[in-house]
mmCIF file of C-alpha atoms in Angstrom:
data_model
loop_
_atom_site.group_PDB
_atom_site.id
_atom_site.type_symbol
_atom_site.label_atom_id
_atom_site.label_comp_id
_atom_site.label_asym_id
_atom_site.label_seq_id
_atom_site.Cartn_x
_atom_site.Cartn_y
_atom_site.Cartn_z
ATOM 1 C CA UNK A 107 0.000 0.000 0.000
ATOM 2 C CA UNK A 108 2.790 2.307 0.454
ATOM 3 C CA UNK A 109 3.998 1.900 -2.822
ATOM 4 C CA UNK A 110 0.727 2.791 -3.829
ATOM 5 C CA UNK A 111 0.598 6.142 -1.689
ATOM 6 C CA UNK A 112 3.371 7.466 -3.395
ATOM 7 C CA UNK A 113 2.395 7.090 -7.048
ATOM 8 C CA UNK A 114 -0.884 8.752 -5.969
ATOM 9 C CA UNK A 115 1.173 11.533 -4.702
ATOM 10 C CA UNK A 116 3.631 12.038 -7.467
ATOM 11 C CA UNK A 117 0.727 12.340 -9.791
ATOM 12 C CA UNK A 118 -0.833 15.026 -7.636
ATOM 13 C CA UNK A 119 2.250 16.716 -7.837
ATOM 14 C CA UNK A 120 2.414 16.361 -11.775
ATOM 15 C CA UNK A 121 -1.152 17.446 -12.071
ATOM 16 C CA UNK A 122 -0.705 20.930 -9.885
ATOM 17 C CA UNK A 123 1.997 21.549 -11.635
ATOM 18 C CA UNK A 124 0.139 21.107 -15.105
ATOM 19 C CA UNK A 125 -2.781 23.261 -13.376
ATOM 20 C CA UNK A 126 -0.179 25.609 -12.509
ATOM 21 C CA UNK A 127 0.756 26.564 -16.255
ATOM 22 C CA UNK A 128 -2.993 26.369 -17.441
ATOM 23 C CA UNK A 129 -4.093 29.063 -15.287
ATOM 24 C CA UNK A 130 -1.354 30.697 -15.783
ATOM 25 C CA UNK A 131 -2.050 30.480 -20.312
ATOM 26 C CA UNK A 132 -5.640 31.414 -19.395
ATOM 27 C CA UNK A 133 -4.839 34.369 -17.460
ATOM 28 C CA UNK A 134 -2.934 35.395 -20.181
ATOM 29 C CA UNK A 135 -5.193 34.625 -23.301
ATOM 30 C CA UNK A 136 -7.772 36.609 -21.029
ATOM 31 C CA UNK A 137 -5.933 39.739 -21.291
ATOM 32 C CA UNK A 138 -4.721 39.358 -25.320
ATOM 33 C CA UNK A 139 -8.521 38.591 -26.045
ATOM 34 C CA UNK A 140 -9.357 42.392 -24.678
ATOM 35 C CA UNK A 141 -6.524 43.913 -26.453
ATOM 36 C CA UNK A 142 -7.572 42.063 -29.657
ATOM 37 C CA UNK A 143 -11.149 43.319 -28.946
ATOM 38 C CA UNK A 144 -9.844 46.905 -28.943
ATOM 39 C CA UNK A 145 -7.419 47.002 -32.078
ATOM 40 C CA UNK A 146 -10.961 45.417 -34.033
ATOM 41 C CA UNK A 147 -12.969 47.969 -32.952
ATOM 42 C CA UNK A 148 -10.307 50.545 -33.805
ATOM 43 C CA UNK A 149 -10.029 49.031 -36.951
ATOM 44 C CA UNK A 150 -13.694 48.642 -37.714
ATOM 45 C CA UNK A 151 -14.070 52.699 -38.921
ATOM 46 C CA UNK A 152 -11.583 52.825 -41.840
ATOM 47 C CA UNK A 153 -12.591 49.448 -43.442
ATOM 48 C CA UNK A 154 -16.633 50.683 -42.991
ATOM 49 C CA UNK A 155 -15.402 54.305 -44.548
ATOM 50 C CA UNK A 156 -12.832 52.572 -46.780
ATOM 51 C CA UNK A 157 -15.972 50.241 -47.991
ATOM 52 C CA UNK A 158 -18.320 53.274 -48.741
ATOM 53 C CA UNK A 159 -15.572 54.489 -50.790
ATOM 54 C CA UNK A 160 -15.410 51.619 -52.706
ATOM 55 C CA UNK A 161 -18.822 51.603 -53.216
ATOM 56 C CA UNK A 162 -19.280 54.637 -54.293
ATOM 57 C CA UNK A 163 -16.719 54.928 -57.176
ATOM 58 C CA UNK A 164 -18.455 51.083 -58.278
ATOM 59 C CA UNK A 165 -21.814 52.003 -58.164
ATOM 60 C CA UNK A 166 -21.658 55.394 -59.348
ATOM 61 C CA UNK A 167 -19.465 54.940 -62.744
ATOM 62 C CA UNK A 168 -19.886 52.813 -65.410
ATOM 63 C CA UNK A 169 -15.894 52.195 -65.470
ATOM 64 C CA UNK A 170 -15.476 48.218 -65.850
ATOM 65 C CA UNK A 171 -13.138 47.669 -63.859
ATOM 66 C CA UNK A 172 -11.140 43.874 -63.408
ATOM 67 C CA UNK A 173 -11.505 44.095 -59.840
ATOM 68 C CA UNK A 174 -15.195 44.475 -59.727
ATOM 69 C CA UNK A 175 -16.115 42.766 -62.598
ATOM 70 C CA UNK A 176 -16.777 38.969 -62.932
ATOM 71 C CA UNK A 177 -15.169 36.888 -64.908
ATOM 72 C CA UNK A 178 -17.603 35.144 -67.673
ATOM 73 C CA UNK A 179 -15.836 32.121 -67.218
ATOM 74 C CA UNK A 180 -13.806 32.058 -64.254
ATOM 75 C CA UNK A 181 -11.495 29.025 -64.032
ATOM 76 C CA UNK A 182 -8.930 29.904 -60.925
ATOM 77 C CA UNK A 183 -9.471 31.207 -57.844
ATOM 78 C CA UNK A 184 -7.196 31.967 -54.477
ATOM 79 C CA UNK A 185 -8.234 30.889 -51.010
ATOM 80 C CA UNK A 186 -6.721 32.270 -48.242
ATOM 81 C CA UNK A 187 -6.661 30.474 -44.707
ATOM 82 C CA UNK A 188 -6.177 32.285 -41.744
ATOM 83 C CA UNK A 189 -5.098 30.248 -39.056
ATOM 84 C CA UNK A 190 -3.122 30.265 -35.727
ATOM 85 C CA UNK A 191 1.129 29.988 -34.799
ATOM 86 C CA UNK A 192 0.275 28.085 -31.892
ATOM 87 C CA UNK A 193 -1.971 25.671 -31.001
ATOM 88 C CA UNK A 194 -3.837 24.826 -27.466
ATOM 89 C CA UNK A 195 -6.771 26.719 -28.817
ATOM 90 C CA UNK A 196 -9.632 23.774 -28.565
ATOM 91 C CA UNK A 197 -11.490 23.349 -32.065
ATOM 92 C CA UNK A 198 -10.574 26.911 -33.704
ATOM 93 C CA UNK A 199 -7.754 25.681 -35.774
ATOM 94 C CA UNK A 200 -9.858 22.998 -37.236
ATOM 95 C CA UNK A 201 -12.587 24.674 -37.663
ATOM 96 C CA UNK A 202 -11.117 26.937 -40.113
ATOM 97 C CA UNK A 203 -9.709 24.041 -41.843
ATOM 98 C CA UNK A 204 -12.515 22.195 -42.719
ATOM 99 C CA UNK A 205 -14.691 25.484 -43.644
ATOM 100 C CA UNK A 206 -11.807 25.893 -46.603
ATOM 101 C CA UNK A 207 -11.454 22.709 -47.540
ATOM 102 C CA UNK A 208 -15.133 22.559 -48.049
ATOM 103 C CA UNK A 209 -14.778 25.660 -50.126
ATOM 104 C CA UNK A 210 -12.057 24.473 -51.357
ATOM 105 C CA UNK A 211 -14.040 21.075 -52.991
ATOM 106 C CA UNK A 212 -17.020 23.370 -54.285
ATOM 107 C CA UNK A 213 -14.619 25.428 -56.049
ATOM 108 C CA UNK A 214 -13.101 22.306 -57.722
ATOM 109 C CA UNK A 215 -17.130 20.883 -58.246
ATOM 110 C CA UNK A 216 -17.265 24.225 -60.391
ATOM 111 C CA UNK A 217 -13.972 23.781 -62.181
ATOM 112 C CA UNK A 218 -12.213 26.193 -61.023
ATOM 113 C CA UNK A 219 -8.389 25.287 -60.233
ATOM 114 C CA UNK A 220 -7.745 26.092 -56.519
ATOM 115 C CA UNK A 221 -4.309 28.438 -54.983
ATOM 116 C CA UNK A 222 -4.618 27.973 -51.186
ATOM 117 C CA UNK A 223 -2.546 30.769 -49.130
ATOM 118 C CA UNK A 224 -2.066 29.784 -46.028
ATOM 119 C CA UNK A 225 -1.754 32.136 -42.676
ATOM 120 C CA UNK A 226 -0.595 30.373 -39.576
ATOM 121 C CA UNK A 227 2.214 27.596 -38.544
ATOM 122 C CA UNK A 228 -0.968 25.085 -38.145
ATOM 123 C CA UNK A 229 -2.563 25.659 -41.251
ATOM 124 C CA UNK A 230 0.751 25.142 -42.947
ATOM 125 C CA UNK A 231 1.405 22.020 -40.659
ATOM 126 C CA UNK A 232 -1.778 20.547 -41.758
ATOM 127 C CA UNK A 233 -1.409 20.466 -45.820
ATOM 128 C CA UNK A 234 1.970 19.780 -45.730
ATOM 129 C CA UNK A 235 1.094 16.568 -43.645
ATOM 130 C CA UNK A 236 -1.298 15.942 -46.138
ATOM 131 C CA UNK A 237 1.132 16.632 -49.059
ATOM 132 C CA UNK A 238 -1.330 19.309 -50.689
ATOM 133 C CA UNK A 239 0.188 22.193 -52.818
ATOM 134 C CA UNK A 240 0.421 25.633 -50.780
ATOM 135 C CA UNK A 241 0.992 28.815 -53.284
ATOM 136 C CA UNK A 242 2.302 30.394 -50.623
ATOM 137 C CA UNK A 243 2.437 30.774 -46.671
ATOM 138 C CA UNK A 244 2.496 33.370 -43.671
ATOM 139 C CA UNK A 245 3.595 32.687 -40.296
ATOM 140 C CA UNK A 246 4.995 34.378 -37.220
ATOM 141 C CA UNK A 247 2.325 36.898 -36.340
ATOM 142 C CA UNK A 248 -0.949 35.741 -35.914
ATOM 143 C CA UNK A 249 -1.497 36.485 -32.132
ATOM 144 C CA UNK A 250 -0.571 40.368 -32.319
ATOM 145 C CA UNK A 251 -0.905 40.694 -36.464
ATOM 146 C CA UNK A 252 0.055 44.947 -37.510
ATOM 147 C CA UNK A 253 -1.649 45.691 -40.468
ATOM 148 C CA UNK A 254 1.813 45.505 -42.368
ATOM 149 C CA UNK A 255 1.217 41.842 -41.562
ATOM 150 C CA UNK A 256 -1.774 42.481 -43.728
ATOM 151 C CA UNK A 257 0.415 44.603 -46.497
ATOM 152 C CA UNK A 258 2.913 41.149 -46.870
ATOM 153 C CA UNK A 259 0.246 39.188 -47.084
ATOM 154 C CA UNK A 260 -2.234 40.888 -49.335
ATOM 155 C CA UNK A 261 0.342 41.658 -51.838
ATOM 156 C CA UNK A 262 1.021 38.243 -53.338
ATOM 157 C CA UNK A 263 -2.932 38.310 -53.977
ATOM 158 C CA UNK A 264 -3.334 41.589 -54.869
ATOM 159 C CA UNK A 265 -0.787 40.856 -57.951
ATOM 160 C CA UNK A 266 -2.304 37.328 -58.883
ATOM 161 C CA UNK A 267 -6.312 38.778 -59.070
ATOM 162 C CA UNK A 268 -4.663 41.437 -61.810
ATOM 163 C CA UNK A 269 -2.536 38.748 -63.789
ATOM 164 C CA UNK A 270 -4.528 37.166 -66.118
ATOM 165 C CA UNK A 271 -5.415 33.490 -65.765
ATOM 166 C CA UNK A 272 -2.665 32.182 -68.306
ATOM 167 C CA UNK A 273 0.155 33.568 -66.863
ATOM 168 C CA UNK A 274 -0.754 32.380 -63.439
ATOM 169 C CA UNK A 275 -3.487 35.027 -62.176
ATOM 170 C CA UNK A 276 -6.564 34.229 -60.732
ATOM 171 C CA UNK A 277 -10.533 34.996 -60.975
ATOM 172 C CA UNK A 278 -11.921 34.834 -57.440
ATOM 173 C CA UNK A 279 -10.084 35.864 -54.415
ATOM 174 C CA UNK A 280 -11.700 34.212 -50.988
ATOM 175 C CA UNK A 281 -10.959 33.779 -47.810
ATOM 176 C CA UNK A 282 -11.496 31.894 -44.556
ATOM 177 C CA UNK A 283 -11.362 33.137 -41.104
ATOM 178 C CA UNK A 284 -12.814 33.098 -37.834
ATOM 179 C CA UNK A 285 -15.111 35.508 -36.492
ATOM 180 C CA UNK A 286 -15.630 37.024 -33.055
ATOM 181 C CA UNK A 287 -18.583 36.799 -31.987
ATOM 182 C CA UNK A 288 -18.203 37.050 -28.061
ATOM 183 C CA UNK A 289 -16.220 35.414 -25.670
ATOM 184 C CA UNK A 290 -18.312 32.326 -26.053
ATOM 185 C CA UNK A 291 -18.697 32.372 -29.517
ATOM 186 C CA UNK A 292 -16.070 32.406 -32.756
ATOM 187 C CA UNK A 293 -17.614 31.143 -35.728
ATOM 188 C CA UNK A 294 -15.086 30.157 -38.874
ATOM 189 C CA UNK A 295 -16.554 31.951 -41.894
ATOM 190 C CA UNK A 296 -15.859 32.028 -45.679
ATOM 191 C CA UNK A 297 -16.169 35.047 -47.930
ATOM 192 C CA UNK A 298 -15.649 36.423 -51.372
ATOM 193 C CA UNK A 299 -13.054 39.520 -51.081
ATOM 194 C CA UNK A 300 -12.784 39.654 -55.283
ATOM 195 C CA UNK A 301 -14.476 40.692 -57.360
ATOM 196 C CA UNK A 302 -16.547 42.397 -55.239
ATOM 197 C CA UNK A 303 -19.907 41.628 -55.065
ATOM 198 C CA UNK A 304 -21.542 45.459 -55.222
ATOM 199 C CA UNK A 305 -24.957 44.478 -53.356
ATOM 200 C CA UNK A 306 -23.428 43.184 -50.522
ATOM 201 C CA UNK A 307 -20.513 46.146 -50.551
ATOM 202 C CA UNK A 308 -23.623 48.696 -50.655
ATOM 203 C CA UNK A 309 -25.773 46.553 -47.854
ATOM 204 C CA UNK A 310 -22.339 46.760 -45.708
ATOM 205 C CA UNK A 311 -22.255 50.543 -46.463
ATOM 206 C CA UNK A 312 -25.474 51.377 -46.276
ATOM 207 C CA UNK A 313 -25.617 54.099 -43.872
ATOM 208 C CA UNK A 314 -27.116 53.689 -40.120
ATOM 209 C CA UNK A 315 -30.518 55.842 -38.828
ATOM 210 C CA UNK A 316 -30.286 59.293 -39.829
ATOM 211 C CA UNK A 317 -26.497 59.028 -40.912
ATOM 212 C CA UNK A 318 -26.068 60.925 -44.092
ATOM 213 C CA UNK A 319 -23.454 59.719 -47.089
ATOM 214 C CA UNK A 320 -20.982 62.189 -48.048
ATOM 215 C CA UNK A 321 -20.855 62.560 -52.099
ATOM 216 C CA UNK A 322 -18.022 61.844 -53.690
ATOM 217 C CA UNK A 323 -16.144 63.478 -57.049
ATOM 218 C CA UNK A 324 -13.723 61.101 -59.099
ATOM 219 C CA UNK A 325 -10.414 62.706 -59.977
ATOM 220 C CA UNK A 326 -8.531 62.151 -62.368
ATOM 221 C CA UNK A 327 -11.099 59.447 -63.374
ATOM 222 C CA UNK A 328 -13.555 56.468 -61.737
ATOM 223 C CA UNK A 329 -10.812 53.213 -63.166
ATOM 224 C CA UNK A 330 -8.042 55.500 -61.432
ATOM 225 C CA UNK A 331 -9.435 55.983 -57.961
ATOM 226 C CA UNK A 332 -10.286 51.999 -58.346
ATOM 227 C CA UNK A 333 -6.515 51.093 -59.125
ATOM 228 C CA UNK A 334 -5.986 53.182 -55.830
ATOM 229 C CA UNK A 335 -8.715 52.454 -53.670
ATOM 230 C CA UNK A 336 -9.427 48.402 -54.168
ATOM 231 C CA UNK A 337 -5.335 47.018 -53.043
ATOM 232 C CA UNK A 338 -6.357 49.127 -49.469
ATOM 233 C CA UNK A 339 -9.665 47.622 -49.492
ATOM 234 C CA UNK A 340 -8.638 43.953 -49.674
ATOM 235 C CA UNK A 341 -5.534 45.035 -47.372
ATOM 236 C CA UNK A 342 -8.361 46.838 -44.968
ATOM 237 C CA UNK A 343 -10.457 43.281 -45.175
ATOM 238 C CA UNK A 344 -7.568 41.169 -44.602
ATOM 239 C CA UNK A 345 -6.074 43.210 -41.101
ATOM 240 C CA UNK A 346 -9.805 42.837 -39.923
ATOM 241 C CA UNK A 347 -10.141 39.368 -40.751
ATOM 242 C CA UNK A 348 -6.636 38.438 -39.098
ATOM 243 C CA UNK A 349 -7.733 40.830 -35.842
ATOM 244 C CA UNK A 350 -10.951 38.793 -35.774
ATOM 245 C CA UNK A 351 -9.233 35.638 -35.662
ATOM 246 C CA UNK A 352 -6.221 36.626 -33.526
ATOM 247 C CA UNK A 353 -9.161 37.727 -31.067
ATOM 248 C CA UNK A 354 -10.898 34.607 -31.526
ATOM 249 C CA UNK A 355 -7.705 32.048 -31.294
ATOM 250 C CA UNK A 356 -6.979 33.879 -27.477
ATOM 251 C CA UNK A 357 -11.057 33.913 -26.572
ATOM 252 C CA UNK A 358 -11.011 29.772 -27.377
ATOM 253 C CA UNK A 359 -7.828 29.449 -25.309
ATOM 254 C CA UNK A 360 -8.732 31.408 -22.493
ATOM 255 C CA UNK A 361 -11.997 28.463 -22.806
ATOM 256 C CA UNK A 362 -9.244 25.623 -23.343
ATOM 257 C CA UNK A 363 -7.143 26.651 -20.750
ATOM 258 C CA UNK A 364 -10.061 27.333 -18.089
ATOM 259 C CA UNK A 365 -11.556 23.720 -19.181
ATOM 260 C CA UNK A 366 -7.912 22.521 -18.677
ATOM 261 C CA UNK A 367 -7.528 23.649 -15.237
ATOM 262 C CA UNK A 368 -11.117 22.727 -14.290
ATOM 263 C CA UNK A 369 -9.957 19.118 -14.824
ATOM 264 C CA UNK A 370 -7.032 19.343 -13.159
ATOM 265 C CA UNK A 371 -8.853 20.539 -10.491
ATOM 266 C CA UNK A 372 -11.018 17.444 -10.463
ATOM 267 C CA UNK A 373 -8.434 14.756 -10.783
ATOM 268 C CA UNK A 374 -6.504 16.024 -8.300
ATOM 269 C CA UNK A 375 -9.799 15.721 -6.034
ATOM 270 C CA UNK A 376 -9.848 12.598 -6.686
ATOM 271 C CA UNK A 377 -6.526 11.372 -6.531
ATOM 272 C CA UNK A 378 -6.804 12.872 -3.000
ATOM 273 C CA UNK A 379 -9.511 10.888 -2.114
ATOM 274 C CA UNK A 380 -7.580 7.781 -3.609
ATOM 275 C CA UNK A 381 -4.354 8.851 -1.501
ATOM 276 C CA UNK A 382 -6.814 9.504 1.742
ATOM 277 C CA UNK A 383 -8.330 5.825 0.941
ATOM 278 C CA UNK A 384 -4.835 4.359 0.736
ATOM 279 C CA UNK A 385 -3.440 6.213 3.530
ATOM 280 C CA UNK A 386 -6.232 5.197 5.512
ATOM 281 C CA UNK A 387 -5.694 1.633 3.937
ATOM 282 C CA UNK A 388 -1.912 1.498 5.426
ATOM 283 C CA UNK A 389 -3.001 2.562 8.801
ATOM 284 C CA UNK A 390 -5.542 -0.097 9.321
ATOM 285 C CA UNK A 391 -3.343 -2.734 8.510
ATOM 286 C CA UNK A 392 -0.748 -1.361 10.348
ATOM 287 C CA UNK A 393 -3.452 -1.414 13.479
ATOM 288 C CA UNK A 394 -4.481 -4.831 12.578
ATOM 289 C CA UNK A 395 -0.983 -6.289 12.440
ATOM 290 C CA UNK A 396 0.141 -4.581 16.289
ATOM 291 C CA UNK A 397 -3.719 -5.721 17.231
ATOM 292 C CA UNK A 398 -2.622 -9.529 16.424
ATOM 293 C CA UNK A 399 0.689 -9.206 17.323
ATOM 294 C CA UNK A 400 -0.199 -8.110 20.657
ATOM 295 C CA UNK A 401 -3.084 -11.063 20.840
ATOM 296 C CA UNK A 402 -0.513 -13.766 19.545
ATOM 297 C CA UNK A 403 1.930 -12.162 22.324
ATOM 298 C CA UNK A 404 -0.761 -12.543 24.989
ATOM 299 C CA UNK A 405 -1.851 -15.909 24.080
ATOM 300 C CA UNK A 406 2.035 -17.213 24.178
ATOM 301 C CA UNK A 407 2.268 -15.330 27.797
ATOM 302 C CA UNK A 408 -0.848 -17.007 28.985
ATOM 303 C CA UNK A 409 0.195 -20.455 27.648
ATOM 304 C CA UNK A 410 3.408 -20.262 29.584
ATOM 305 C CA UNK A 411 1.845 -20.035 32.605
ATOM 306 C CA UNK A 412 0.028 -23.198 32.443
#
């Protein structure tokens, strides 16, 4: 039984000392997640100003522009996957997975050859377990991204949606990341950044109550302020989308990490009860064993008196 007692008590020891750095990852995904709450609110004016813009110089000019105008028959589009450096973040890492390689497969269905860009050291990890092709990747700064984070990354998109298709360009530009919702809730979404689709851009601009639209005057021309306003527009999109998910990846840690040290909590409780029950164990049989030694002792002392 003593044997026992010990193992129970080196794995009490183990456990604390695993609770130990859980609490200790929650506390600190608890304060990223707020910082990462404030830099997407911060961020949230310029891309809803930045998107009115847009708007604007689409809706109000007849200037066909390759940016926001479909392709007839588009046969190669980009995907960009936003994922985390690091993992211990429960289901949000696969989550965005599987929501792009869905898209992914209904691209294909359609014919359309697929370019996956990857953001994240476990989004990389994952296809190049798998062997699959990655156009190119991003890592390093997805839980405090700067939005020249978003510059690097948008720029190798930026210059495949203007090449054309046969020398390597693309039709569609998407992307997959995950949304914050609340602390609670971060839902993995997937969205068309090019060409833009203008009803949705106007919906998303549309103004709110009795907010009034400034009017806008095109200089030196409608396909000019396009070439200069669409690159900031999908860089804009693509800092908010990796904000989102960088607040996102520290709210589902911060839930990890608190489930984490809940169950430590709990198997130490009952490895303590185990230890009690085989403490308790030893000092029974201890009793018992001076109990019959002291009866065997008596009955030899009473038989040498006879």
């Amino acid at each position: 039984m003593g044997a026992q007692l010990r193992v129970y008590k080196r794995r009490i020891r183990s456990v604390s000392a695993t609770k130990k750095i859980t609490k200790a990852m929650e506390m600190i995904a608890a304060s990223r997640v707020v910082k990462a709450q404030r830099k997407v609110a911060a961020s949230t004016p310029y891309a809803t100003e930045l998107t009115r813009a847009v708007s604007a110089v689409a809706t109000g000019s007849n200037t066909k522009h390759p940016l926001t105008t479909e392709s007839e028959n588009p046969t190669r589009a980009a995907v960009l996957l936003l994922t985390s450096d690091r993992g211990l973040a429960g289901a949000f890492n696969s989550n965005a997975i599987k929501t792009a390689e869905q898209l992914t497969e209904r691209l294909e269905r359609e014919g359309k050859q697929v370019d996956t860009y990857i953001v994240g050291r476990r989004g990389v990890a994952h296809y190049n377990f798998r062997e699959r092709k990655i156009a190119e990747s991003f890592t390093g700064f997805t839980d405090d991204p700067s939005y020249a984070d978003a510059k690097k990354v948008a720029a190798p998109l930026i210059e495949a949606i203007e090449k054309d298709t046969a020398d390597g360009g693309v039709d569609e530009l998407h992307i997959i990341y995950t949304e914050f919702v609340s602390m609670m809730t971060q839902t993995a979404l997937g969205a068309r950044l090019l060409p833009l689709s203008l009803d949705d851009v106007a919906k998303e601009a549309a103004p709110k109550g009795d907010e009034i639209l400034p009017l806008y005057d095109f200089e030196p021309s409608a396909e000019d302020v396009l070439d200069a306003l669409l690159p900031r527009y999908v860089e804009s999109r693509i800092y908010n989308a990796l904000l989102q998910s960088a607040a996102s990846k520290h709210a589902a840690t911060r839930r990890a990490m608190k489930s984490a040290t809940d169950n430590a909590g709990d198997l130490i409780e009952s490895l303590t009860r185990l230890a009690n029950a085989a403490r308790q164990a030893d000092i029974t049989q201890e009793i018992s064993e001076i109990v019959g030694g002291a009866s065997a002792l008596a009955d030899a002392t009473a038989g040498s008196d006879y």
